[in-house]
Coordinates of N, CA and C in Angstrom, one line a residue:
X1 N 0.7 -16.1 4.7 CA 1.0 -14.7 4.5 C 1.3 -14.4 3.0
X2 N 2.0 -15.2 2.8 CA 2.8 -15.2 0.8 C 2.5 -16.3 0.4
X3 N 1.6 -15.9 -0.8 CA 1.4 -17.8 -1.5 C 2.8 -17.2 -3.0
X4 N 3.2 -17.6 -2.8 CA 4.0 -18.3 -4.3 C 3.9 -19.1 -5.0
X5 N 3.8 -19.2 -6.7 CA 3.0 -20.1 -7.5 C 4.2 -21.3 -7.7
X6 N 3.6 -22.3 -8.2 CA 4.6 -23.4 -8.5 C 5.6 -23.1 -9.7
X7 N 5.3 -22.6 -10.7 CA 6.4 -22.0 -11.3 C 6.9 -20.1 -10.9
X8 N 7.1 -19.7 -9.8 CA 8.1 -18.7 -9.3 C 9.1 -20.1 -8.5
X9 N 8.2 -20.4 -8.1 CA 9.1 -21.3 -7.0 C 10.1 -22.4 -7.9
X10 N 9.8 -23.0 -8.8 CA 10.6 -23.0 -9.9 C 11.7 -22.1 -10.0
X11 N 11.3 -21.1 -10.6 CA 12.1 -20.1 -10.8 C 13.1 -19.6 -9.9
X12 N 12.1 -19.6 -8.5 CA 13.6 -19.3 -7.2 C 14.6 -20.2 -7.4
X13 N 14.4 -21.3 -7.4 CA 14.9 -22.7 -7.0 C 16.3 -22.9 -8.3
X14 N 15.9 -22.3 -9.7 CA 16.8 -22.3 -10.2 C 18.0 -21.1 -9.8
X15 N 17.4 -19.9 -9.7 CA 17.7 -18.6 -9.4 C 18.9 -18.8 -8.3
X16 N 18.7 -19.6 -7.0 CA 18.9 -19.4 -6.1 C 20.1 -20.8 -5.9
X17 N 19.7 -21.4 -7.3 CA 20.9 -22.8 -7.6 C 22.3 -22.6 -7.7
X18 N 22.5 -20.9 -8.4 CA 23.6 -20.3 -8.8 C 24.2 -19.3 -7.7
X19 N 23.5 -19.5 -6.3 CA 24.2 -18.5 -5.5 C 24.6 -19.3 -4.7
X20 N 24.9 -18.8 -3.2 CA 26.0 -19.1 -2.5 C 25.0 -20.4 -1.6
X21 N 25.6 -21.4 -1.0 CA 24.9 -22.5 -0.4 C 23.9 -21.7 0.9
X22 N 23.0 -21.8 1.0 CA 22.1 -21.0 2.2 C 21.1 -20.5 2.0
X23 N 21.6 -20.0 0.5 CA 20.6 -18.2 0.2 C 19.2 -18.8 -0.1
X24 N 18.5 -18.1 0.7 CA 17.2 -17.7 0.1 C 16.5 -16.7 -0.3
X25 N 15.6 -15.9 -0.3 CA 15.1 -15.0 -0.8 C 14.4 -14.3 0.3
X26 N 14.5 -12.9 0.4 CA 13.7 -11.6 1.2 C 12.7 -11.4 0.6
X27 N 11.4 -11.2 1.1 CA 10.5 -10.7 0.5 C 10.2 -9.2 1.5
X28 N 10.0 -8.0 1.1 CA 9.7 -7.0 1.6 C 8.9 -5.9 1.0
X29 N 8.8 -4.8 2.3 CA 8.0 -3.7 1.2 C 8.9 -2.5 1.7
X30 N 9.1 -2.0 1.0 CA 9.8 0.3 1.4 C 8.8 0.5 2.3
X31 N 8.7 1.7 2.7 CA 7.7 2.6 2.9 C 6.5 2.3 3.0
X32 N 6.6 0.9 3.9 CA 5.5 0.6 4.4 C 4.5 1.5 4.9
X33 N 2.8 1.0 4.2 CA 1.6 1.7 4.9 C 1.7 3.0 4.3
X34 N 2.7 3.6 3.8 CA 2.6 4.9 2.7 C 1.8 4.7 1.6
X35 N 1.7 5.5 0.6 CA 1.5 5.7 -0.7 C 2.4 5.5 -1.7
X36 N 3.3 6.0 -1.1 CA 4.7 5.3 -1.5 C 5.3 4.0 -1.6
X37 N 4.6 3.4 -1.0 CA 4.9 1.6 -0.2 C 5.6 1.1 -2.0
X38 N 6.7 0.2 -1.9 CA 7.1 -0.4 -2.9 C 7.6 -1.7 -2.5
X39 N 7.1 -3.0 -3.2 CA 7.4 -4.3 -2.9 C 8.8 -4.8 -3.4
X40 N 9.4 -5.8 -2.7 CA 10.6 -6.4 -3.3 C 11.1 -7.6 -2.7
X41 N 12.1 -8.3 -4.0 CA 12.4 -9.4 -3.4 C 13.7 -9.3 -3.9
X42 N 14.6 -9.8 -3.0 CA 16.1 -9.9 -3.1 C 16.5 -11.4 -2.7
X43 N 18.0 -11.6 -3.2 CA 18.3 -12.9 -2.1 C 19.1 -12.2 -0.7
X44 N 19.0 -13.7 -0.2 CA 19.3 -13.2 1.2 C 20.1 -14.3 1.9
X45 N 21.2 -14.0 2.0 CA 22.2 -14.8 2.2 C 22.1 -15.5 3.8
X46 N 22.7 -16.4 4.4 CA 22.8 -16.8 5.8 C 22.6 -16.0 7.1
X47 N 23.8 -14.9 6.7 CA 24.3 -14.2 7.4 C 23.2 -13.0 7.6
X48 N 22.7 -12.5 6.8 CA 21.0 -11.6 6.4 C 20.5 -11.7 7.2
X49 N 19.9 -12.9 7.9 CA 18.6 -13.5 8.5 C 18.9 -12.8 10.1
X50 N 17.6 -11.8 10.2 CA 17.4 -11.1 11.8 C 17.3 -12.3 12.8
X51 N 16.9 -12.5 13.7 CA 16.5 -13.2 15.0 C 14.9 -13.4 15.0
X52 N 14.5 -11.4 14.1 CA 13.0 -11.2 14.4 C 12.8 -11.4 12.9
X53 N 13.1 -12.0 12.2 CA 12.6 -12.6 11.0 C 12.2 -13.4 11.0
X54 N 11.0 -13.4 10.2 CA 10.1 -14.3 10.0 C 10.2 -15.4 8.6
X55 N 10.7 -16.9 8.8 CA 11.1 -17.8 7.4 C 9.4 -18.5 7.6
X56 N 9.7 -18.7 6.0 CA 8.2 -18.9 5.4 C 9.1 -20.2 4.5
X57 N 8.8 -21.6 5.0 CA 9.3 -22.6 4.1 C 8.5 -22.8 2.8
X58 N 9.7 -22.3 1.4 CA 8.4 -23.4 0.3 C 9.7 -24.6 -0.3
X59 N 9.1 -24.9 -1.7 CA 10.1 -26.3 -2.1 C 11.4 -25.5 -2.7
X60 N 11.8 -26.1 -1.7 CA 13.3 -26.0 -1.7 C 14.2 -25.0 -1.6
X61 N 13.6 -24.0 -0.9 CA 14.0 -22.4 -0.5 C 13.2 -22.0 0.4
X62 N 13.5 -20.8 1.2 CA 12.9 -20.5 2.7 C 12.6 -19.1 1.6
X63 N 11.3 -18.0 2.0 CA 11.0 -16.4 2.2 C 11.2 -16.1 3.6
X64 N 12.1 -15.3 3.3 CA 12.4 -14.6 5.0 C 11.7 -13.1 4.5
X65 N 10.9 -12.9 6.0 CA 10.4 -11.5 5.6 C 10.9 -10.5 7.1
X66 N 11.1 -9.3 7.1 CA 10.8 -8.8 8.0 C 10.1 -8.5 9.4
X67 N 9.8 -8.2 10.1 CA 8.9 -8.2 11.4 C 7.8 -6.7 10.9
X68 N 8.7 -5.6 10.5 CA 7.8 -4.4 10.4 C 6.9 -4.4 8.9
X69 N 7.3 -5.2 7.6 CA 6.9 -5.6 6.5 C 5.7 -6.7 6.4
X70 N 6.3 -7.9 7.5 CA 4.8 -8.6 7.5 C 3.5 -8.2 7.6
X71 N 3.2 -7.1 8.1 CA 1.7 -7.1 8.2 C 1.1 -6.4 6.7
X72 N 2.1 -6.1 6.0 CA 1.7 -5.5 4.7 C 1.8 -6.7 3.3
X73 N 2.4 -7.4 4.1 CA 2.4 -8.4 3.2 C 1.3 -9.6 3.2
X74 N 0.2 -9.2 4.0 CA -1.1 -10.4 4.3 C -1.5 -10.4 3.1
X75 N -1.9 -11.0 2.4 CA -2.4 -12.0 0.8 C -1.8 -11.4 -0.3
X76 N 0.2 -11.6 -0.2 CA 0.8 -11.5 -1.0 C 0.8 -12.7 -1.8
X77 N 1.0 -12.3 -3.3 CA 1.3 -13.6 -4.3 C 2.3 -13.3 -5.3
X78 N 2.9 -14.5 -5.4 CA 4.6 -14.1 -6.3 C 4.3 -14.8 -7.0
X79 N 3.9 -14.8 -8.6 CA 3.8 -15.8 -9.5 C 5.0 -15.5 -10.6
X80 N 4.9 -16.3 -11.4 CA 6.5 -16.3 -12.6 C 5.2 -16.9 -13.8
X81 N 5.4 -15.2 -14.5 CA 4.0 -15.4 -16.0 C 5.0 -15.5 -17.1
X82 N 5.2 -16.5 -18.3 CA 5.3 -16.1 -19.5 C 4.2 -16.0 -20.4
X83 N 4.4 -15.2 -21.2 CA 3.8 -14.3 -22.4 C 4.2 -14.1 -23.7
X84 N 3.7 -13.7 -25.2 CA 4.4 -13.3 -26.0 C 5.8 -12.3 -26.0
X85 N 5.6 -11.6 -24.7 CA 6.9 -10.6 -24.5 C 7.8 -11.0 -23.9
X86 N 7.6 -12.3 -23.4 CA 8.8 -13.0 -22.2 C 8.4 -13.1 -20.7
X87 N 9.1 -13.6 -19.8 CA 8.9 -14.5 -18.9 C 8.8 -13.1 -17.7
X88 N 7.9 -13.2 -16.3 CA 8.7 -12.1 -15.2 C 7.9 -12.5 -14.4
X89 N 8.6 -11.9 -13.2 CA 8.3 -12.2 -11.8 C 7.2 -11.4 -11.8
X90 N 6.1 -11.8 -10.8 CA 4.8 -10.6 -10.1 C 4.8 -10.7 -9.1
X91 N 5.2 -9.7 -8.8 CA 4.5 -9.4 -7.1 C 3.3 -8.5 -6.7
X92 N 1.9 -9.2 -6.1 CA 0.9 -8.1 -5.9 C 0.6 -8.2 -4.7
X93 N 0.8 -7.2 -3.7 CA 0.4 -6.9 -2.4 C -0.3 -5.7 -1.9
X94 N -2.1 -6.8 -1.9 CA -3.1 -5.3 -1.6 C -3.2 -4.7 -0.5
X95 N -2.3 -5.3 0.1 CA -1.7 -4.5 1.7 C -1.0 -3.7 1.5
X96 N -0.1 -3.7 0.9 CA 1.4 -3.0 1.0 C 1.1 -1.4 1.4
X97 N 0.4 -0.5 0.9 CA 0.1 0.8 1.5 C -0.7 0.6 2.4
X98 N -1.3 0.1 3.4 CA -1.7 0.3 4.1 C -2.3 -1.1 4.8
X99 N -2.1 -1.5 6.2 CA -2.0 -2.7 6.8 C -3.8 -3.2 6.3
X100 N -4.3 -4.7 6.2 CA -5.3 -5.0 6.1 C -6.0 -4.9 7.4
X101 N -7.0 -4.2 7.4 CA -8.1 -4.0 8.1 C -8.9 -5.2 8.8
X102 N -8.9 -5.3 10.2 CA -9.5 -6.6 10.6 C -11.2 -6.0 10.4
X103 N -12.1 -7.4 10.6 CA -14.1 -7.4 10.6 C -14.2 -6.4 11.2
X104 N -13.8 -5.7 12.4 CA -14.4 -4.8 13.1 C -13.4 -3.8 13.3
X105 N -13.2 -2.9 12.3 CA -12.2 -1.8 11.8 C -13.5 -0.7 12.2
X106 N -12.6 0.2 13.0 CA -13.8 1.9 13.1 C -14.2 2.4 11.8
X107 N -15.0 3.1 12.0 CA -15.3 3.9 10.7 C -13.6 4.7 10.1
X108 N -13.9 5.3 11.0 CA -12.1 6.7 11.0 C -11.4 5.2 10.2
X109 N -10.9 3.9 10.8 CA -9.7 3.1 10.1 C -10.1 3.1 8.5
X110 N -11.4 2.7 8.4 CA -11.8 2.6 6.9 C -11.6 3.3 6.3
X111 N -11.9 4.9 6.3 CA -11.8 5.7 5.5 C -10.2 6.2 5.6
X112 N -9.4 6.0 6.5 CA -8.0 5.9 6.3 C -7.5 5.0 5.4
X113 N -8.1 3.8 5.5 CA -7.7 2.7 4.6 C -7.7 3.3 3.1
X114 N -9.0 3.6 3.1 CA -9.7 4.2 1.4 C -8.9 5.3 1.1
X115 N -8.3 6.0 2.1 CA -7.4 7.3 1.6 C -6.1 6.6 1.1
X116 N -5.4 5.6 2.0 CA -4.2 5.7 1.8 C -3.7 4.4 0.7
X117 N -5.2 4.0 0.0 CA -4.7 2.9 -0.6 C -5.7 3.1 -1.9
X118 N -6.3 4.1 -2.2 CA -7.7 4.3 -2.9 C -7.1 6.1 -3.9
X119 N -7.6 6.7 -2.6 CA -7.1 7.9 -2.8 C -5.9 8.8 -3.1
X120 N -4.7 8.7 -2.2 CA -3.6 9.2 -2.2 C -3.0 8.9 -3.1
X121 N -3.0 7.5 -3.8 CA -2.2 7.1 -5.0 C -2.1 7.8 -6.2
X122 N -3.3 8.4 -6.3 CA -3.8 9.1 -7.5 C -3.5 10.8 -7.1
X123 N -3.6 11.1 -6.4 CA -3.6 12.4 -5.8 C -1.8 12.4 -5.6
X124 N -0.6 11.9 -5.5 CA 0.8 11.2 -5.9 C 1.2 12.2 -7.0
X125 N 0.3 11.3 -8.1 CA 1.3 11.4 -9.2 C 1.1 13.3 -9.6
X126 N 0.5 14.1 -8.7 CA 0.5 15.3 -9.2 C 0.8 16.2 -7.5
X127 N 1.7 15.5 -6.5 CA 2.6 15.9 -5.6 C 1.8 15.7 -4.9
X128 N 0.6 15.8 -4.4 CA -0.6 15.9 -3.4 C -1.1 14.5 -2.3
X129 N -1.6 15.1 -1.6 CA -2.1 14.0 -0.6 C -3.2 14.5 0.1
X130 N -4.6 13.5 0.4 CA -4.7 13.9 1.5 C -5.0 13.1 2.8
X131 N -5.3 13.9 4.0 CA -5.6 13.2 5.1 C -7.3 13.5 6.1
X132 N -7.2 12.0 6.9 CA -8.5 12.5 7.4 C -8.3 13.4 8.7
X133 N -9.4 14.4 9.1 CA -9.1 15.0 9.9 C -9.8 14.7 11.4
X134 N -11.2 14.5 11.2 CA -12.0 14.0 12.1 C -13.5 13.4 11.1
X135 N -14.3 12.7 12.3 CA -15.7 12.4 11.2 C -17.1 13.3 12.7
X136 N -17.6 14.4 11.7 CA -18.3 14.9 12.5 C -19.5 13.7 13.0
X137 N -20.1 14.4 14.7 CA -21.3 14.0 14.5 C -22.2 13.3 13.6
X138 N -22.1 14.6 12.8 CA -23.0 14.6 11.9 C -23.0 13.7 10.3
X139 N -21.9 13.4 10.9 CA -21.3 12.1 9.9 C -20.3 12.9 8.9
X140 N -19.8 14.0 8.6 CA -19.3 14.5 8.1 C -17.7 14.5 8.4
X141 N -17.2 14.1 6.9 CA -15.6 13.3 7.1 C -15.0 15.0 7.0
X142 N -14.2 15.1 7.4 CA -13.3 16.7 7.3 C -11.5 16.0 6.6
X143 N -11.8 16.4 5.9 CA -10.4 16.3 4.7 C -9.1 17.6 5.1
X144 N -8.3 17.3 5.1 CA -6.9 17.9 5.1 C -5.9 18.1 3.7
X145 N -6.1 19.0 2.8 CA -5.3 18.5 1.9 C -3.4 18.8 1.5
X146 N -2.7 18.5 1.4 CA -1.4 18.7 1.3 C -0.2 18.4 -0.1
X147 N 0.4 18.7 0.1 CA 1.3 19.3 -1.4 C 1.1 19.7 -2.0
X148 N 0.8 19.0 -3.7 CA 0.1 19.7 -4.8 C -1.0 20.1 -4.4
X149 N -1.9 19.5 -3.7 CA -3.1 20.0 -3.7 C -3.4 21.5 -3.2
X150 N -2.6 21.8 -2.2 CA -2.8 22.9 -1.3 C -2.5 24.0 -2.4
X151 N -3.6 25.1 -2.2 CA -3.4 26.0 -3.2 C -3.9 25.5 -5.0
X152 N -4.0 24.3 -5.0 CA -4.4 24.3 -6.3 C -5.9 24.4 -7.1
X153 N -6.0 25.2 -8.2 CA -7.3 25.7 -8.5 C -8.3 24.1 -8.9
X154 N -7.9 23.1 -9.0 CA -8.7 22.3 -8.9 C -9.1 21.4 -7.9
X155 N -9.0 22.0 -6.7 CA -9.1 20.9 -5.5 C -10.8 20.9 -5.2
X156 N -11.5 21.6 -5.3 CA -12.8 22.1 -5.7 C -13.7 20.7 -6.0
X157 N -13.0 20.4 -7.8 CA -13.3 19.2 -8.2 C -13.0 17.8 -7.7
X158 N -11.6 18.0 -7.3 CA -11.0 16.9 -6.9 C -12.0 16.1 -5.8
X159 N -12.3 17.2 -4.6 CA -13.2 17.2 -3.8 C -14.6 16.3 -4.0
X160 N -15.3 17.1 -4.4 CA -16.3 17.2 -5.3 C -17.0 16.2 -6.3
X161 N -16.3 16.0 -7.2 CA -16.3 15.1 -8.4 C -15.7 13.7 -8.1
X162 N -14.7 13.9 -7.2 CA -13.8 12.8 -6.9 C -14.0 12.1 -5.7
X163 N -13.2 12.3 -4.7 CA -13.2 12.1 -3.2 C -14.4 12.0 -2.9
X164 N -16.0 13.1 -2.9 CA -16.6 12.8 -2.0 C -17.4 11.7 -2.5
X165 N -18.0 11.9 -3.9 CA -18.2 10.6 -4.3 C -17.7 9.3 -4.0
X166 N -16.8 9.1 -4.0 CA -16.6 7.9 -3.7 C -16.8 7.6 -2.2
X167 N -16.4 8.4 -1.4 CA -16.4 8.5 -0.4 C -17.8 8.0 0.5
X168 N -19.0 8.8 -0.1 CA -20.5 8.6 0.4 C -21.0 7.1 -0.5
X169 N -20.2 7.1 -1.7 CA -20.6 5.4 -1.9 C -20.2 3.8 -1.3
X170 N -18.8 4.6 -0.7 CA -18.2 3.3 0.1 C -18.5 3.4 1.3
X171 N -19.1 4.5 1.9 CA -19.7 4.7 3.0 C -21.4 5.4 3.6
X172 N -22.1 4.5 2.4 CA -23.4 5.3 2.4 C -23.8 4.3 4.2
X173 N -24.4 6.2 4.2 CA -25.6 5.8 5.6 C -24.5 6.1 7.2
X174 N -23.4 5.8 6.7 CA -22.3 6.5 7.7 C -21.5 7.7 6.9
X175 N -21.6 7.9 6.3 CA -20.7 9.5 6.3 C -21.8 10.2 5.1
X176 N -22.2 11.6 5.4 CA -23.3 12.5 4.9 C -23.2 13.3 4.3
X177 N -21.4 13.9 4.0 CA -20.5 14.9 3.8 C -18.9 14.8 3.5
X178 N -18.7 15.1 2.6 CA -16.5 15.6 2.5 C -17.1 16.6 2.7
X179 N -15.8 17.7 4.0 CA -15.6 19.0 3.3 C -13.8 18.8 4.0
X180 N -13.5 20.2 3.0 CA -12.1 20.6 2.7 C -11.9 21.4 4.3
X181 N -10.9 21.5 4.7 CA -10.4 22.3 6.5 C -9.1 23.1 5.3
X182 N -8.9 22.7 4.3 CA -7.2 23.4 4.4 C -7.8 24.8 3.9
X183 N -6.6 25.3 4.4 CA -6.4 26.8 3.9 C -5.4 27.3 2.6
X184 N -6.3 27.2 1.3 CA -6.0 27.5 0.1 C -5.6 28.5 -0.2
X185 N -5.5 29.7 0.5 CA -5.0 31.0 0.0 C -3.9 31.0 -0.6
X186 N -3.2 31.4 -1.3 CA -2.1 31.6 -1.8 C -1.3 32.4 -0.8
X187 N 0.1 31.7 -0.6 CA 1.1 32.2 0.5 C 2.5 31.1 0.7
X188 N 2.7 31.5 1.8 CA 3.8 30.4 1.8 C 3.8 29.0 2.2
X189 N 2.4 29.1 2.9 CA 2.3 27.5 3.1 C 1.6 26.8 1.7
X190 N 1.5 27.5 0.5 CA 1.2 26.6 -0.2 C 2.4 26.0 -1.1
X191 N 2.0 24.9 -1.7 CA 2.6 23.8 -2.3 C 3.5 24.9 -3.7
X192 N 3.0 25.3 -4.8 CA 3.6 26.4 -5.4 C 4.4 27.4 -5.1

């Protein structure tokens, strides 16, 4: 589930030399499967450890992880880089927004996947999100869009320039079409 490099583990091992006899380290994510999702590792004392936690032995310290966090955490890696700026922990989890996709994922999961780990992140940093709505017949994915986006004069392009392109490239020969379902009018359900 977590590979950790020989020097983090180092690193715990010192880290975890100066705490209380027991402690090991949590590994987890926030806002699991969101856009929001954020990774973390804390220590984690004796007393910490659920029933439904899951301990991951390495040398000389256990990762205890959650039950609802694990599946976001499939091909996590914790490494400890030094550099001309100094020493730090990494944590990269290409799961963490959104659970990994098994060989025979629907179409609808994939393009969820590509929204909520591709798309949404970027569409974030300016309030917005979007979602899928259905995939026509006719192959045609139907977009929902929300916060910033709703009401804003660029969603056109975003669409367009952005989204569907990508969209008909990661899915050529199965999806034929993006179109927009939200209602842009200016009013109270918009984001402004």
């Amino acid at each position: 589930m977590i590979t950790i490099s020989e020097s983090a583990q180092s690193h715990f091992g010192k880290l975890l030399s100066q705490q209380g006899e027991g402690t090991n380290i949590r590994v987890f994510v926030v806002n699991p499967g969101t856009s929001t999702a954020e990774c973390g590792v804390s220590y984690c004392p004796p007393d910490a450890v659920e029933e439904s936690d899951i301990t991951l032995p390495f040398n000389g310290f256990n990762a205890v992880v959650d039950q609802e966090s694990a599946p976001y955490l499939e091909e996590a890696e914790i490494d400890f880089v030094t550099d001309q700026m100094g020493s730090q922990l990494t944590l990269k989890a290409p799961n963490a927004k959104a659970k990994k996709l098994s060989d025979d994922a629907s179409l609808v999961e994939r393009i969820n996947y590509m929204i909520e780990t591709d798309i949404n992140p970027g569409l974030a940093s300016h309030g917005g999100q979007v979602m899928l709505v259905e995939v026509t017949e006719d192959g045609t994915a139907v977009l929902q869009f929300g916060g910033g986006c709703n009401g804003c004069s660029m969603v056109d392009v975003t669409l367009k320039d952005g989204i569907e392109k990508q969209m008909l490239a990661q899915f050529e020969g199965e999806i034929t079409a993006v179109k927009d379902a939200t209602e842009h009018e200016a009013g109270e359900h918009s984001y402004y």
